[in-house]
Amino acid sequence: VMPGKYAATLTVNGKSIVKEFEVMMDPRIKIPFTSIQMQHDLSLLCYNNRIKAESFLEKINLLKKNKKIDLESLKAFTGEFTKISGNHSNENFTSIAGIFDQLMRTLQEADAEPTNQLIKTTEKYLIEFDDLLKKWFEFEKNKYRFNK
């Protein structure tokens, strides 16, 4: 979490206790607060998109188990059903989840300002994921075509 003031609520048997506390900046960290904020924001963005990509993998697995779906036709539509790819690369939900995980770890493990290369790489994969999601939503609109 970012340095700042927070409140935690503990509820047991309907009774709540609120405790306020403050998270202090590690005094060994010498980078500006704005850089820490950028590191936090990019990390959180990568984390949330990893979770989102994993949720689409769960949807794909559920579809694969659906006996009413013609998987062969589905594979022909998507290229390879378990590897639905975006427009600009060969990324799929599995690879993009792994990439976001790695970017998040790289951001969090460094006590330094995010490099331009790391920022650009994160932006690149945000675009890749957006393309992948567009393709998925196009599939969602047309999936009725794959019913047996």
PDB file of C-alpha atoms in Angstrom:
ATOM      1  CA  VAL A   1       0.000   0.000   0.000  1.00  0.00           C
ATOM      2  CA  MET A   2       0.993   3.591  -0.405  1.00  0.00           C
ATOM      3  CA  PRO A   3       2.149   5.546   2.618  1.00  0.00           C
ATOM      4  CA  GLY A   4      -0.794   7.270   4.248  1.00  0.00           C
ATOM      5  CA  LYS A   5      -3.479   7.065   6.899  1.00  0.00           C
ATOM      6  CA  TYR A   6      -5.813   4.069   6.866  1.00  0.00           C
ATOM      7  CA  ALA A   7      -8.566   2.534   8.968  1.00  0.00           C
ATOM      8  CA  ALA A   8      -9.160  -1.181   9.481  1.00  0.00           C
ATOM      9  CA  THR A   9     -12.479  -2.593  10.655  1.00  0.00           C
ATOM     10  CA  LEU A  10     -12.734  -5.911  12.461  1.00  0.00           C
ATOM     11  CA  THR A  11     -16.238  -7.331  12.837  1.00  0.00           C
ATOM     12  CA  VAL A  12     -16.930 -10.308  15.115  1.00  0.00           C
ATOM     13  CA  ASN A  13     -20.426 -11.504  16.052  1.00  0.00           C
ATOM     14  CA  GLY A  14     -21.940  -8.280  14.716  1.00  0.00           C
ATOM     15  CA  LYS A  15     -19.657  -6.025  16.763  1.00  0.00           C
ATOM     16  CA  SER A  16     -17.216  -3.829  14.862  1.00  0.00           C
ATOM     17  CA  ILE A  17     -14.016  -2.231  16.027  1.00  0.00           C
ATOM     18  CA  VAL A  18     -12.298   0.408  13.885  1.00  0.00           C
ATOM     19  CA  LYS A  19      -8.592   1.043  14.313  1.00  0.00           C
ATOM     20  CA  GLU A  20      -6.817   3.863  12.511  1.00  0.00           C
ATOM     21  CA  PHE A  21      -3.157   3.529  11.598  1.00  0.00           C
ATOM     22  CA  GLU A  22      -0.541   5.116   9.408  1.00  0.00           C
ATOM     23  CA  VAL A  23       1.770   3.448   6.899  1.00  0.00           C
ATOM     24  CA  MET A  24       5.059   5.297   6.783  1.00  0.00           C
ATOM     25  CA  MET A  25       7.439   5.530   3.843  1.00  0.00           C
ATOM     26  CA  ASP A  26      10.449   3.250   4.221  1.00  0.00           C
ATOM     27  CA  PRO A  27      13.228   5.709   5.132  1.00  0.00           C
ATOM     28  CA  ARG A  28      15.700   3.768   2.984  1.00  0.00           C
ATOM     29  CA  ILE A  29      13.694   4.615  -0.157  1.00  0.00           C
ATOM     30  CA  LYS A  30      15.069   7.766  -1.706  1.00  0.00           C
ATOM     31  CA  ILE A  31      12.870   8.135  -4.793  1.00  0.00           C
ATOM     32  CA  PRO A  32      10.209  10.853  -5.047  1.00  0.00           C
ATOM     33  CA  PHE A  33       6.686  10.180  -3.837  1.00  0.00           C
ATOM     34  CA  THR A  34       5.358  10.647  -7.408  1.00  0.00           C
ATOM     35  CA  SER A  35       7.569   7.771  -8.561  1.00  0.00           C
ATOM     36  CA  ILE A  36       6.317   5.577  -5.719  1.00  0.00           C
ATOM     37  CA  GLN A  37       2.756   6.477  -6.738  1.00  0.00           C
ATOM     38  CA  MET A  38       3.483   5.564 -10.377  1.00  0.00           C
ATOM     39  CA  GLN A  39       5.039   2.261  -9.304  1.00  0.00           C
ATOM     40  CA  HIS A  40       1.964   1.525  -7.181  1.00  0.00           C
ATOM     41  CA  ASP A  41      -0.512   2.494  -9.906  1.00  0.00           C
ATOM     42  CA  LEU A  42       1.217   0.430 -12.609  1.00  0.00           C
ATOM     43  CA  SER A  43       1.532  -2.555 -10.244  1.00  0.00           C
ATOM     44  CA  LEU A  44      -2.152  -2.379  -9.364  1.00  0.00           C
ATOM     45  CA  LEU A  45      -3.103  -2.065 -13.038  1.00  0.00           C
ATOM     46  CA  CYS A  46      -1.049  -5.169 -13.870  1.00  0.00           C
ATOM     47  CA  TYR A  47      -2.535  -7.067 -10.919  1.00  0.00           C
ATOM     48  CA  ASN A  48      -6.123  -6.205 -11.855  1.00  0.00           C
ATOM     49  CA  ASN A  49      -5.576  -7.111 -15.505  1.00  0.00           C
ATOM     50  CA  ARG A  50      -3.953 -10.418 -14.552  1.00  0.00           C
ATOM     51  CA  ILE A  51      -7.031 -11.261 -12.484  1.00  0.00           C
ATOM     52  CA  LYS A  52      -9.275 -10.201 -15.377  1.00  0.00           C
ATOM     53  CA  ALA A  53      -7.343 -12.365 -17.874  1.00  0.00           C
ATOM     54  CA  GLU A  54      -7.608 -15.325 -15.512  1.00  0.00           C
ATOM     55  CA  SER A  55     -11.379 -14.816 -15.283  1.00  0.00           C
ATOM     56  CA  PHE A  56     -11.602 -15.155 -19.069  1.00  0.00           C
ATOM     57  CA  LEU A  57      -9.605 -18.391 -18.868  1.00  0.00           C
ATOM     58  CA  GLU A  58     -12.236 -19.671 -16.450  1.00  0.00           C
ATOM     59  CA  LYS A  59     -14.967 -18.704 -18.941  1.00  0.00           C
ATOM     60  CA  ILE A  60     -13.128 -20.550 -21.712  1.00  0.00           C
ATOM     61  CA  ASN A  61     -12.806 -23.648 -19.534  1.00  0.00           C
ATOM     62  CA  LEU A  62     -16.534 -23.551 -18.780  1.00  0.00           C
ATOM     63  CA  LEU A  63     -17.325 -23.250 -22.486  1.00  0.00           C
ATOM     64  CA  LYS A  64     -15.054 -26.191 -23.257  1.00  0.00           C
ATOM     65  CA  LYS A  65     -17.048 -28.291 -20.786  1.00  0.00           C
ATOM     66  CA  ASN A  66     -20.360 -27.249 -22.360  1.00  0.00           C
ATOM     67  CA  LYS A  67     -21.514 -30.253 -24.384  1.00  0.00           C
ATOM     68  CA  LYS A  68     -23.859 -28.038 -26.419  1.00  0.00           C
ATOM     69  CA  ILE A  69     -20.948 -26.185 -28.051  1.00  0.00           C
ATOM     70  CA  ASP A  70     -19.445 -27.483 -31.298  1.00  0.00           C
ATOM     71  CA  LEU A  71     -15.763 -27.196 -30.359  1.00  0.00           C
ATOM     72  CA  GLU A  72     -14.478 -27.841 -33.873  1.00  0.00           C
ATOM     73  CA  SER A  73     -16.421 -24.899 -35.287  1.00  0.00           C
ATOM     74  CA  LEU A  74     -15.383 -22.844 -32.314  1.00  0.00           C
ATOM     75  CA  LYS A  75     -11.702 -23.630 -32.908  1.00  0.00           C
ATOM     76  CA  ALA A  76     -12.055 -22.624 -36.553  1.00  0.00           C
ATOM     77  CA  PHE A  77     -13.542 -19.273 -35.517  1.00  0.00           C
ATOM     78  CA  THR A  78     -10.985 -18.425 -32.842  1.00  0.00           C
ATOM     79  CA  GLY A  79      -7.892 -19.915 -34.441  1.00  0.00           C
ATOM     80  CA  GLU A  80      -7.220 -22.119 -31.454  1.00  0.00           C
ATOM     81  CA  PHE A  81      -9.894 -22.096 -28.787  1.00  0.00           C
ATOM     82  CA  THR A  82      -7.626 -22.115 -25.765  1.00  0.00           C
ATOM     83  CA  LYS A  83      -5.373 -19.496 -27.319  1.00  0.00           C
ATOM     84  CA  ILE A  84      -7.654 -16.719 -28.495  1.00  0.00           C
ATOM     85  CA  SER A  85      -5.197 -14.130 -29.801  1.00  0.00           C
ATOM     86  CA  GLY A  86      -5.304 -10.370 -30.185  1.00  0.00           C
ATOM     87  CA  ASN A  87      -4.779  -8.518 -33.446  1.00  0.00           C
ATOM     88  CA  HIS A  88      -1.170  -7.398 -33.048  1.00  0.00           C
ATOM     89  CA  SER A  89       0.581 -10.423 -31.573  1.00  0.00           C
ATOM     90  CA  ASN A  90       0.242 -14.030 -30.576  1.00  0.00           C
ATOM     91  CA  GLU A  91      -0.754 -13.173 -27.030  1.00  0.00           C
ATOM     92  CA  ASN A  92      -3.615 -15.102 -25.477  1.00  0.00           C
ATOM     93  CA  PHE A  93      -5.323 -15.010 -22.100  1.00  0.00           C
ATOM     94  CA  THR A  94      -2.788 -17.429 -20.608  1.00  0.00           C
ATOM     95  CA  SER A  95       0.278 -15.556 -21.828  1.00  0.00           C
ATOM     96  CA  ILE A  96      -1.120 -12.106 -21.069  1.00  0.00           C
ATOM     97  CA  ALA A  97      -1.927 -13.149 -17.472  1.00  0.00           C
ATOM     98  CA  GLY A  98       1.685 -14.324 -17.096  1.00  0.00           C
ATOM     99  CA  ILE A  99       3.044 -11.130 -18.619  1.00  0.00           C
ATOM    100  CA  PHE A 100       1.004  -8.936 -16.276  1.00  0.00           C
ATOM    101  CA  ASP A 101       2.185 -11.051 -13.339  1.00  0.00           C
ATOM    102  CA  GLN A 102       5.827 -10.623 -14.373  1.00  0.00           C
ATOM    103  CA  LEU A 103       5.423  -6.870 -14.936  1.00  0.00           C
ATOM    104  CA  MET A 104       3.786  -6.512 -11.519  1.00  0.00           C
ATOM    105  CA  ARG A 105       6.624  -8.404  -9.835  1.00  0.00           C
ATOM    106  CA  THR A 106       9.259  -6.347 -11.656  1.00  0.00           C
ATOM    107  CA  LEU A 107       7.563  -3.133 -10.560  1.00  0.00           C
ATOM    108  CA  GLN A 108       7.152  -4.214  -6.951  1.00  0.00           C
ATOM    109  CA  GLU A 109      10.630  -5.644  -6.473  1.00  0.00           C
ATOM    110  CA  ALA A 110      12.408  -2.446  -7.480  1.00  0.00           C
ATOM    111  CA  ASP A 111      12.946   0.384  -5.036  1.00  0.00           C
ATOM    112  CA  ALA A 112      13.459   2.680  -7.977  1.00  0.00           C
ATOM    113  CA  GLU A 113      11.459   4.852 -10.322  1.00  0.00           C
ATOM    114  CA  PRO A 114       9.843   2.765 -13.094  1.00  0.00           C
ATOM    115  CA  THR A 115      11.992   2.973 -16.207  1.00  0.00           C
ATOM    116  CA  ASN A 116      10.644   4.311 -19.489  1.00  0.00           C
ATOM    117  CA  GLN A 117      11.101   0.830 -20.960  1.00  0.00           C
ATOM    118  CA  LEU A 118       9.011  -0.746 -18.204  1.00  0.00           C
ATOM    119  CA  ILE A 119       6.300   1.895 -18.599  1.00  0.00           C
ATOM    120  CA  LYS A 120       6.217   1.410 -22.389  1.00  0.00           C
ATOM    121  CA  THR A 121       6.142  -2.377 -22.028  1.00  0.00           C
ATOM    122  CA  THR A 122       3.218  -2.111 -19.614  1.00  0.00           C
ATOM    123  CA  GLU A 123       1.397   0.221 -22.015  1.00  0.00           C
ATOM    124  CA  LYS A 124       2.078  -2.174 -24.910  1.00  0.00           C
ATOM    125  CA  TYR A 125       0.491  -5.097 -23.078  1.00  0.00           C
ATOM    126  CA  LEU A 126      -2.463  -3.006 -21.964  1.00  0.00           C
ATOM    127  CA  ILE A 127      -3.130  -2.382 -25.679  1.00  0.00           C
ATOM    128  CA  GLU A 128      -2.584  -6.082 -26.457  1.00  0.00           C
ATOM    129  CA  PHE A 129      -5.065  -7.036 -23.743  1.00  0.00           C
ATOM    130  CA  ASP A 130      -7.585  -4.511 -25.025  1.00  0.00           C
ATOM    131  CA  ASP A 131      -7.297  -6.040 -28.526  1.00  0.00           C
ATOM    132  CA  LEU A 132      -7.728  -9.499 -27.051  1.00  0.00           C
ATOM    133  CA  LEU A 133     -10.822  -8.396 -25.137  1.00  0.00           C
ATOM    134  CA  LYS A 134     -12.326  -6.896 -28.308  1.00  0.00           C
ATOM    135  CA  LYS A 135     -11.854 -10.207 -30.058  1.00  0.00           C
ATOM    136  CA  TRP A 136     -13.377 -12.050 -27.098  1.00  0.00           C
ATOM    137  CA  PHE A 137     -16.442  -9.783 -27.051  1.00  0.00           C
ATOM    138  CA  GLU A 138     -16.853 -10.331 -30.799  1.00  0.00           C
ATOM    139  CA  PHE A 139     -16.774 -14.050 -30.082  1.00  0.00           C
ATOM    140  CA  GLU A 140     -19.320 -13.605 -27.266  1.00  0.00           C
ATOM    141  CA  LYS A 141     -21.725 -11.854 -29.673  1.00  0.00           C
ATOM    142  CA  ASN A 142     -21.425 -14.757 -32.114  1.00  0.00           C
ATOM    143  CA  LYS A 143     -21.106 -17.791 -29.851  1.00  0.00           C
ATOM    144  CA  TYR A 144     -24.709 -18.834 -30.508  1.00  0.00           C
ATOM    145  CA  ARG A 145     -23.389 -19.932 -33.923  1.00  0.00           C
ATOM    146  CA  PHE A 146     -21.472 -22.723 -32.188  1.00  0.00           C
ATOM    147  CA  ASN A 147     -24.410 -24.444 -30.540  1.00  0.00           C
ATOM    148  CA  LYS A 148     -24.960 -27.989 -31.742  1.00  0.00           C
TER     149      LYS A 148
END
